[in-house]
Amino acid sequence: MRLPPFQLHRPETLQEAVSLLAQHGEEARPIAGGTAMVPMMRFGFLRPEHVVSLKGIPGLDEISESDDGLRIGALTPLYRVAGSAVVRAQWPLLARAVGSVATPAIRNSGTLGGNLSYAEAASDPAPALLALEASVLLTGPEGDRTVPITGFFQGFYEADIRPGEVLVEVSIPRIPAGARWSYLRFAARSREDKPLVNVAVVATSEGVRIGLGGVSPTAIRARRAEAVLQGPGLTPQAIDEAADAAAEECDPLSDLMGTAEYRQDMVRVWLRRALTGLQ
Amino acid sequence: MPTKTHVQTRINGENIEFLCEPRQSLLECLRDVLQLTGSKEGCNDGNCGACTVLLDDRIVTSCLVLGVEVEGKEISTVEGLAQGNSLHPLQQAFLENAALQCGICTPGFLVAAKALLDREPDPSEERIRFWLANNLCRCTGYDKIIRAVMDAAGKMQETKA
């Protein structure tokens, strides 16, 4: 099946990309690695008349560390995030999650910004970035806008990206010394599948932050489960209660990989495993 | 209507120029424009790996890459594996281990496996299985393919030693 015809724009600056996207509105879509956009177009879920490739814009694929934390350009391919020495040493949760996306070939093409903009509920990076309290920087016709990742995912394949906006950078604050973490994913059939459920946890002296994927229309923070752990900490009883709370607060869909009820059960199981196996 | 774009690239070590529409994937450009039909179209959505090629030395599923975006890049396909009449050790090992039946998946497996052995000459079986997770075979059940890759790795190590 061939792609429907479209006009491809290959801007060399971000401003040019933004004005093309703004000018063509709903008729335009940005493309980065193509691992999501190409199938969406090929199978008719999207039919943009204008496709704006972001790959020719320099400077959007850099990883930099500062006192405040980590910044990752949106066009950075997933393999480079997962393999970055800085990410692996300082934000190992993120390296693990990003390195879990699909397969080597997909991680070579796919980008971090593309993964987040796609707003797939069963994203590997999304729950990790939720637990890490990351934020994203968007550039659009009205200027720059920073959105905490906790507010970025708005619905089923829907992110807070306004017309003409492009996700340009992901910022991740430093993890306090002594923090512990876990990233677990459960794929029901085989390893390279999207996770049926995935769980990212960051536990600091101030509390536990939990990101869940695959079990709601978007990846979510499990706030009620976090609240359960706030007083007692990671006692066996509190962990059981937090796992029950997480299963209650998620809102899964049924699909070929599993029913909603099964997903809720798996949230309970995998969150308990994550909380008992923090690194 | 979209006009065709002129693309300059290197494929299997040769400078190549071609014309393509924006909507043509790299796979379509290889097969339909350049008659390099070794890379196969399977699922056309990045799952099956039959279209796997190297793009700047990294494996990608060429059905997900737009042809116009390989401007200035280096591509290697299954056609570049054999040197004249002598097969690449992986190709020889696939034959000797009967690691193919219908053969549609074979070019993708060969390209992906070569990328692995170029980086890691002595991978474990587990490593090979993870690496080849993006290549689906509906005939062999994989064991013979994995054995062929291990076999080729061993032979290539011997040749080097």
Short mmCIF file of C-alpha atoms in Angstrom, two decimals:
data_model
loop_
_atom_site.label_atom_id
_atom_site.label_comp_id
_atom_site.label_asym_id
_atom_site.label_seq_id
_atom_site.Cartn_x
_atom_site.Cartn_y
_atom_site.Cartn_z
CA MET A 1 0.00 0.00 0.00
CA ARG A 2 1.50 3.32 -1.05
CA LEU A 3 1.40 6.51 0.96
CA PRO A 4 -1.22 9.00 -0.18
CA PRO A 5 0.33 11.95 -2.00
CA PHE A 6 1.48 14.94 0.01
CA GLN A 7 3.75 17.89 -0.34
CA LEU A 8 6.96 17.47 1.65
CA HIS A 9 8.57 20.52 3.17
CA ARG A 10 12.11 20.34 4.46
CA PRO A 11 12.74 23.53 6.43
CA GLU A 12 16.22 24.27 7.71
CA THR A 13 15.17 26.41 10.65
CA LEU A 14 12.67 25.95 13.44
CA GLN A 15 10.98 29.26 12.60
CA GLU A 16 10.43 28.10 9.04
CA ALA A 17 8.95 24.81 10.30
CA VAL A 18 6.62 26.61 12.69
CA SER A 19 5.37 29.02 10.05
CA LEU A 20 4.75 26.18 7.58
CA LEU A 21 2.78 24.27 10.21
CA ALA A 22 0.86 27.38 11.23
CA GLN A 23 0.14 28.34 7.63
CA HIS A 24 -1.29 24.94 6.68
CA GLY A 25 -3.03 24.26 10.00
CA GLU A 26 -4.94 20.98 10.09
CA GLU A 27 -3.66 20.08 6.63
CA ALA A 28 -0.08 19.85 7.91
CA ARG A 29 1.80 17.41 10.14
CA PRO A 30 5.40 17.34 11.28
CA ILE A 31 7.46 14.21 10.74
CA ALA A 32 10.68 13.17 12.49
CA GLY A 33 11.80 9.53 12.53
CA GLY A 34 8.68 8.39 10.68
CA THR A 35 8.12 5.29 12.79
CA ALA A 36 4.66 6.52 13.80
CA MET A 37 3.76 9.01 11.08
CA VAL A 38 4.51 6.76 8.11
CA PRO A 39 2.24 3.89 9.23
CA MET A 40 -0.46 6.36 10.32
CA MET A 41 -0.42 7.88 6.85
CA ARG A 42 -0.05 4.59 5.04
CA PHE A 43 -3.05 3.05 6.74
CA GLY A 44 -5.17 6.15 6.37
CA PHE A 45 -5.43 7.35 9.98
CA LEU A 46 -3.86 10.63 8.93
CA ARG A 47 -3.96 12.22 5.52
CA PRO A 48 -2.04 15.48 5.66
CA GLU A 49 -1.59 17.45 2.46
CA HIS A 50 1.60 18.97 3.82
CA VAL A 51 4.26 17.07 5.71
CA VAL A 52 6.98 19.09 7.41
CA SER A 53 10.16 17.14 8.01
CA LEU A 54 12.04 18.35 11.07
CA LYS A 55 15.14 16.29 10.37
CA GLY A 56 17.00 18.99 8.46
CA ILE A 57 16.85 21.49 11.32
CA PRO A 58 20.23 21.62 13.03
CA GLY A 59 20.63 21.62 16.81
CA LEU A 60 17.49 19.69 17.73
CA ASP A 61 19.26 16.42 18.45
CA GLU A 62 21.60 17.30 21.27
CA ILE A 63 21.86 15.92 24.78
CA SER A 64 23.27 18.34 27.34
CA GLU A 65 23.75 18.21 31.08
CA SER A 66 23.78 21.26 33.32
CA ASP A 67 23.46 22.01 37.03
CA ASP A 68 19.68 22.02 36.62
CA GLY A 69 19.52 18.65 34.96
CA LEU A 70 19.34 17.15 31.53
CA ARG A 71 18.08 18.55 28.26
CA ILE A 72 17.39 16.32 25.30
CA GLY A 73 16.61 17.75 21.89
CA ALA A 74 13.33 16.37 20.54
CA LEU A 75 14.95 15.02 17.37
CA THR A 76 17.43 12.88 19.30
CA PRO A 77 16.98 9.28 18.15
CA LEU A 78 15.94 6.88 20.89
CA TYR A 79 19.12 4.81 20.54
CA ARG A 80 21.24 7.83 21.38
CA VAL A 81 19.21 8.65 24.49
CA ALA A 82 19.41 5.05 25.69
CA GLY A 83 23.13 4.82 24.94
CA SER A 84 24.21 8.22 26.24
CA ALA A 85 26.87 7.90 28.96
CA VAL A 86 25.36 10.84 30.86
CA VAL A 87 21.84 9.46 30.73
CA ARG A 88 22.98 6.00 31.78
CA ALA A 89 25.00 7.33 34.70
CA GLN A 90 22.70 10.05 36.02
CA TRP A 91 19.22 9.10 34.81
CA PRO A 92 19.42 5.30 34.50
CA LEU A 93 15.62 5.00 34.72
CA LEU A 94 15.32 6.99 31.52
CA ALA A 95 18.05 5.00 29.76
CA ARG A 96 16.28 1.77 30.69
CA ALA A 97 12.85 2.98 29.57
CA VAL A 98 14.01 4.48 26.27
CA GLY A 99 16.16 1.42 25.57
CA SER A 100 13.02 -0.70 25.95
CA VAL A 101 11.14 0.85 23.03
CA ALA A 102 10.39 -1.74 20.34
CA THR A 103 13.58 -2.96 18.64
CA PRO A 104 17.05 -1.72 17.60
CA ALA A 105 15.84 -0.73 14.12
CA ILE A 106 12.93 1.29 15.48
CA ARG A 107 15.13 2.96 18.10
CA ASN A 108 17.55 3.96 15.34
CA SER A 109 14.82 5.85 13.47
CA GLY A 110 12.39 6.94 16.17
CA THR A 111 13.01 10.11 18.19
CA LEU A 112 12.22 11.03 21.79
CA GLY A 113 10.12 14.01 20.73
CA GLY A 114 8.24 11.90 18.23
CA ASN A 115 7.48 9.25 20.82
CA LEU A 116 6.02 11.86 23.18
CA SER A 117 4.14 13.85 20.53
CA TYR A 118 2.48 10.65 19.34
CA ALA A 119 1.05 10.35 22.89
CA GLU A 120 0.79 6.60 22.74
CA ALA A 121 -0.56 5.35 26.08
CA ALA A 122 1.82 2.39 26.05
CA SER A 123 4.92 4.51 25.46
CA ASP A 124 8.05 3.34 27.28
CA PRO A 125 9.55 6.81 27.82
CA ALA A 126 6.31 8.49 28.97
CA PRO A 127 5.87 6.88 32.43
CA ALA A 128 9.59 7.31 33.11
CA LEU A 129 9.43 11.01 32.28
CA LEU A 130 6.27 11.35 34.41
CA ALA A 131 8.06 9.83 37.40
CA LEU A 132 11.11 12.02 36.69
CA GLU A 133 8.88 15.16 36.58
CA ALA A 134 10.21 16.20 33.19
CA SER A 135 8.87 19.09 31.17
CA VAL A 136 8.70 19.73 27.46
CA LEU A 137 9.47 22.88 25.53
CA LEU A 138 7.26 23.72 22.58
CA THR A 139 7.86 26.41 19.99
CA GLY A 140 4.97 27.83 18.04
CA PRO A 141 3.65 30.91 16.30
CA GLU A 142 3.02 32.55 19.69
CA GLY A 143 6.52 31.81 20.96
CA ASP A 144 7.90 29.27 23.41
CA ARG A 145 5.87 27.40 25.98
CA THR A 146 7.04 25.02 28.70
CA VAL A 147 4.60 22.30 29.71
CA PRO A 148 5.13 19.93 32.63
CA ILE A 149 4.90 16.43 31.26
CA THR A 150 2.21 15.69 33.86
CA GLY A 151 -0.09 17.99 31.87
CA PHE A 152 1.18 17.17 28.38
CA PHE A 153 -0.73 13.96 27.68
CA GLN A 154 -4.37 14.92 27.35
CA GLY A 155 -6.20 11.97 25.87
CA PHE A 156 -6.05 8.97 23.60
CA TYR A 157 -3.17 9.83 21.20
CA GLU A 158 -3.63 13.47 22.18
CA ALA A 159 -0.94 15.76 23.50
CA ASP A 160 -1.03 19.43 24.43
CA ILE A 161 0.44 20.63 21.16
CA ARG A 162 -1.29 23.71 19.76
CA PRO A 163 -1.62 24.42 16.04
CA GLY A 164 1.76 25.25 14.56
CA GLU A 165 3.69 24.08 17.60
CA VAL A 166 6.66 21.73 17.57
CA LEU A 167 8.08 19.89 20.55
CA VAL A 168 11.71 20.96 20.63
CA GLU A 169 13.22 19.80 23.90
CA VAL A 170 12.66 17.61 26.94
CA SER A 171 14.05 18.79 30.29
CA ILE A 172 14.60 16.47 33.19
CA PRO A 173 15.53 17.75 36.64
CA ARG A 174 18.31 16.14 38.65
CA ILE A 175 17.38 13.17 40.77
CA PRO A 176 18.17 13.80 44.46
CA ALA A 177 21.12 11.83 45.81
CA GLY A 178 20.03 8.58 47.38
CA ALA A 179 16.89 8.29 45.28
CA ARG A 180 15.92 4.80 44.17
CA TRP A 181 14.15 3.80 40.99
CA SER A 182 12.57 1.00 39.02
CA TYR A 183 11.35 0.51 35.49
CA LEU A 184 9.37 -2.59 34.65
CA ARG A 185 7.39 -3.41 31.53
CA PHE A 186 5.13 -6.36 30.89
CA ALA A 187 4.51 -7.31 27.27
CA ALA A 188 2.06 -10.16 27.06
CA ARG A 189 3.30 -11.79 23.86
CA SER A 190 6.89 -10.94 23.06
CA ARG A 191 9.59 -8.60 24.17
CA GLU A 192 9.37 -6.09 21.33
CA ASP A 193 5.64 -5.53 21.74
CA LYS A 194 4.27 -2.38 23.22
CA PRO A 195 3.90 -2.92 26.95
CA LEU A 196 0.53 -4.11 28.17
CA VAL A 197 1.48 -2.37 31.42
CA ASN A 198 4.64 -0.47 32.29
CA VAL A 199 5.64 1.07 35.57
CA ALA A 200 8.27 3.69 36.39
CA VAL A 201 9.04 4.60 39.99
CA VAL A 202 11.29 7.22 41.56
CA ALA A 203 11.52 7.11 45.36
CA THR A 204 13.15 10.05 47.14
CA SER A 205 13.16 11.11 50.77
CA GLU A 206 10.19 13.35 49.94
CA GLY A 207 8.00 10.66 48.50
CA VAL A 208 7.38 8.17 45.76
CA ARG A 209 6.50 9.15 42.19
CA ILE A 210 4.83 6.57 40.00
CA GLY A 211 4.29 6.69 36.24
CA LEU A 212 2.04 4.10 34.59
CA GLY A 213 1.68 3.28 30.91
CA GLY A 214 -0.72 1.18 28.88
CA VAL A 215 -3.55 1.32 31.40
CA SER A 216 -5.38 4.55 30.65
CA PRO A 217 -6.07 6.58 27.51
CA THR A 218 -2.69 8.23 28.23
CA ALA A 219 0.32 7.46 30.39
CA ILE A 220 -0.50 8.74 33.89
CA ARG A 221 0.95 9.60 37.28
CA ALA A 222 -0.59 7.27 39.86
CA ARG A 223 -1.33 10.04 42.36
CA ARG A 224 -3.57 8.03 44.65
CA ALA A 225 -1.03 5.24 44.92
CA GLU A 226 1.65 7.84 45.65
CA ALA A 227 -0.55 9.35 48.39
CA VAL A 228 -1.02 5.96 50.03
CA LEU A 229 2.76 5.64 50.37
CA GLN A 230 3.24 9.18 51.67
CA GLY A 231 2.76 8.39 55.36
CA PRO A 232 3.92 4.86 55.95
CA GLY A 233 6.62 4.64 53.26
CA LEU A 234 7.44 1.38 51.52
CA THR A 235 6.10 -1.09 54.07
CA PRO A 236 4.71 -4.36 52.69
CA GLN A 237 1.18 -3.37 53.70
CA ALA A 238 1.46 0.12 52.17
CA ILE A 239 2.82 -1.39 48.96
CA ASP A 240 -0.20 -3.70 48.73
CA GLU A 241 -2.53 -0.78 49.36
CA ALA A 242 -0.73 1.40 46.81
CA ALA A 243 -0.98 -1.37 44.21
CA ASP A 244 -4.73 -1.60 44.83
CA ALA A 245 -5.07 2.19 44.62
CA ALA A 246 -3.20 2.26 41.30
CA ALA A 247 -5.41 -0.47 39.87
CA GLU A 248 -8.44 1.61 40.89
CA GLU A 249 -7.24 4.91 39.48
CA CYS A 250 -6.23 3.62 36.06
CA ASP A 251 -8.81 3.48 33.31
CA PRO A 252 -7.70 0.79 30.87
CA LEU A 253 -9.11 -0.16 27.51
CA SER A 254 -9.63 -3.70 26.28
CA ASP A 255 -7.78 -4.70 23.14
CA LEU A 256 -6.19 -7.72 21.47
CA MET A 257 -3.39 -7.81 24.04
CA GLY A 258 -5.62 -7.92 27.08
CA THR A 259 -8.91 -6.94 28.65
CA ALA A 260 -9.35 -3.89 30.85
CA GLU A 261 -9.80 -6.13 33.89
CA TYR A 262 -6.61 -8.06 33.12
CA ARG A 263 -4.70 -4.81 32.75
CA GLN A 264 -5.95 -3.65 36.15
CA ASP A 265 -4.77 -6.91 37.69
CA MET A 266 -1.41 -6.50 35.98
CA VAL A 267 -1.03 -2.95 37.31
CA ARG A 268 -1.46 -4.38 40.78
CA VAL A 269 1.15 -7.09 40.14
CA TRP A 270 3.75 -4.99 38.34
CA LEU A 271 3.54 -1.94 40.59
CA ARG A 272 4.02 -4.21 43.59
CA ARG A 273 7.07 -5.73 41.90
CA ALA A 274 8.45 -2.31 41.04
CA LEU A 275 8.01 -1.00 44.59
CA THR A 276 9.57 -4.07 46.18
CA GLY A 277 12.50 -4.13 43.77
CA LEU A 278 13.73 -0.53 43.78
CA GLN A 279 17.36 -0.07 42.76
CA MET B 1 0.78 17.55 -7.90
CA PRO B 2 4.05 16.89 -6.15
CA THR B 3 7.06 16.97 -8.40
CA LYS B 4 9.87 14.50 -8.20
CA THR B 5 12.91 15.20 -6.13
CA HIS B 6 16.48 14.49 -7.16
CA VAL B 7 18.31 12.41 -4.55
CA GLN B 8 22.05 11.72 -4.38
CA THR B 9 23.20 8.92 -2.18
CA ARG B 10 25.62 6.03 -1.87
CA ILE B 11 24.27 2.50 -2.09
CA ASN B 12 26.54 -0.48 -1.46
CA GLY B 13 29.56 1.73 -1.98
CA GLU B 14 28.46 3.28 -5.28
CA ASN B 15 27.33 6.84 -5.88
CA ILE B 16 23.70 6.67 -6.97
CA GLU B 17 21.29 9.35 -8.09
CA PHE B 18 17.58 8.86 -8.50
CA LEU B 19 14.30 10.73 -8.79
CA CYS B 20 11.40 10.03 -6.47
CA GLU B 21 8.13 11.37 -5.18
CA PRO B 22 7.94 12.52 -1.55
CA ARG B 23 5.50 9.73 -0.83
CA GLN B 24 7.86 6.97 -1.94
CA SER B 25 9.50 5.12 0.90
CA LEU B 26 13.17 4.22 0.70
CA LEU B 27 12.01 0.64 0.16
CA GLU B 28 9.92 1.67 -2.85
CA CYS B 29 12.83 3.69 -4.21
CA LEU B 30 15.17 0.71 -3.89
CA ARG B 31 12.74 -1.75 -5.44
CA ASP B 32 10.72 0.25 -7.96
CA VAL B 33 13.16 2.98 -9.02
CA LEU B 34 16.56 1.32 -8.64
CA GLN B 35 15.49 -2.30 -9.26
CA LEU B 36 17.28 -3.41 -6.10
CA THR B 37 14.59 -5.94 -5.27
CA GLY B 38 16.53 -7.84 -2.59
CA SER B 39 14.85 -5.85 0.18
CA LYS B 40 11.31 -7.13 0.56
CA GLU B 41 7.99 -5.55 1.39
CA GLY B 42 6.22 -7.43 4.17
CA CYS B 43 4.08 -5.52 6.64
CA ASN B 44 4.99 -2.03 5.44
CA ASP B 45 4.70 -0.68 8.98
CA GLY B 46 8.06 -1.45 10.56
CA ASN B 47 7.17 -4.69 12.31
CA CYS B 48 8.42 -7.49 10.08
CA GLY B 49 11.91 -6.33 9.15
CA ALA B 50 11.89 -7.81 5.62
CA CYS B 51 12.92 -4.38 4.32
CA THR B 52 15.82 -3.89 6.77
CA VAL B 53 18.76 -1.95 5.33
CA LEU B 54 21.66 -0.05 6.83
CA LEU B 55 21.33 3.71 6.79
CA ASP B 56 24.60 5.38 7.79
CA ASP B 57 25.64 2.08 9.31
CA ARG B 58 22.55 1.56 11.47
CA ILE B 59 19.71 -0.84 10.73
CA VAL B 60 16.38 0.73 9.82
CA THR B 61 13.17 -0.57 8.33
CA SER B 62 13.29 1.10 4.92
CA CYS B 63 9.48 1.10 4.59
CA LEU B 64 9.38 3.81 7.29
CA VAL B 65 12.03 6.05 5.72
CA LEU B 66 11.05 8.59 3.08
CA GLY B 67 13.23 8.17 -0.02
CA VAL B 68 13.92 11.88 -0.34
CA GLU B 69 15.43 11.88 3.13
CA VAL B 70 18.39 9.67 2.26
CA GLU B 71 20.05 12.54 0.43
CA GLY B 72 23.78 12.43 1.25
CA LYS B 73 23.48 9.22 3.25
CA GLU B 74 25.12 5.84 2.92
CA ILE B 75 22.89 2.80 2.38
CA SER B 76 23.77 -0.89 2.42
CA THR B 77 21.35 -3.53 1.20
CA VAL B 78 21.48 -7.30 0.88
CA GLU B 79 22.80 -6.85 -2.66
CA GLY B 80 26.05 -5.54 -1.17
CA LEU B 81 26.74 -8.61 0.97
CA ALA B 82 28.33 -11.03 -1.50
CA GLN B 83 31.66 -10.10 -3.06
CA GLY B 84 31.34 -11.10 -6.69
CA ASN B 85 30.59 -14.81 -6.68
CA SER B 86 31.63 -15.44 -3.11
CA LEU B 87 28.88 -15.35 -0.60
CA HIS B 88 29.19 -13.55 2.70
CA PRO B 89 29.78 -16.05 5.54
CA LEU B 90 26.26 -15.29 6.80
CA GLN B 91 24.74 -16.17 3.42
CA GLN B 92 26.77 -19.37 3.34
CA ALA B 93 25.72 -20.24 6.89
CA PHE B 94 22.04 -19.62 6.07
CA LEU B 95 22.34 -22.12 3.19
CA GLU B 96 24.22 -24.71 5.23
CA ASN B 97 21.83 -24.46 8.17
CA ALA B 98 18.71 -24.43 5.97
CA ALA B 99 17.81 -21.18 7.70
CA LEU B 100 15.22 -20.25 5.13
CA GLN B 101 12.16 -21.71 3.51
CA CYS B 102 10.17 -19.18 1.49
CA GLY B 103 13.02 -16.67 1.71
CA ILE B 104 11.02 -13.45 1.99
CA CYS B 105 12.45 -12.60 5.41
CA THR B 106 16.01 -13.67 4.55
CA PRO B 107 17.43 -10.40 3.17
CA GLY B 108 16.29 -8.52 6.26
CA PHE B 109 17.75 -11.16 8.58
CA LEU B 110 21.05 -11.10 6.68
CA VAL B 111 21.39 -7.32 6.78
CA ALA B 112 20.42 -7.10 10.45
CA ALA B 113 22.70 -10.00 11.41
CA LYS B 114 25.64 -8.51 9.51
CA ALA B 115 25.15 -5.22 11.38
CA LEU B 116 25.32 -7.14 14.64
CA LEU B 117 28.43 -9.16 13.74
CA ASP B 118 30.20 -6.04 12.46
CA ARG B 119 29.75 -4.51 15.91
CA GLU B 120 29.89 -7.59 18.09
CA PRO B 121 31.79 -10.46 16.45
CA ASP B 122 30.93 -12.97 19.18
CA PRO B 123 27.37 -12.34 20.38
CA SER B 124 25.54 -14.69 22.74
CA GLU B 125 22.44 -16.52 21.52
CA GLU B 126 20.33 -14.25 23.72
CA ARG B 127 21.92 -11.16 22.23
CA ILE B 128 21.24 -12.43 18.71
CA ARG B 129 17.60 -13.10 19.57
CA PHE B 130 17.14 -9.60 21.00
CA TRP B 131 18.93 -8.01 18.06
CA LEU B 132 16.79 -9.87 15.52
CA ALA B 133 13.53 -9.10 17.32
CA ASN B 134 12.55 -6.79 14.47
CA ASN B 135 12.77 -9.60 11.91
CA LEU B 136 9.84 -11.95 11.60
CA CYS B 137 9.96 -15.36 9.92
CA ARG B 138 6.76 -17.33 9.49
CA CYS B 139 8.44 -20.52 8.20
CA THR B 140 11.45 -21.67 10.18
CA GLY B 141 10.58 -21.08 13.81
CA TYR B 142 13.81 -19.07 14.17
CA ASP B 143 16.09 -21.75 15.64
CA LYS B 144 17.84 -22.44 12.35
CA ILE B 145 18.28 -18.73 11.72
CA ILE B 146 19.84 -18.19 15.13
CA ARG B 147 22.08 -21.22 14.60
CA ALA B 148 23.17 -19.87 11.21
CA VAL B 149 24.13 -16.52 12.72
CA MET B 150 26.12 -18.23 15.48
CA ASP B 151 27.73 -20.49 12.94
CA ALA B 152 28.73 -17.54 10.74
CA ALA B 153 30.07 -15.65 13.76
CA GLY B 154 32.26 -18.64 14.62
CA LYS B 155 33.57 -19.01 11.07
CA MET B 156 34.28 -15.30 10.74
CA GLN B 157 36.22 -15.41 14.03
CA GLU B 158 38.26 -18.40 12.76
CA THR B 159 39.07 -16.62 9.51
CA LYS B 160 40.26 -13.61 11.42
CA ALA B 161 42.42 -15.66 13.82
#
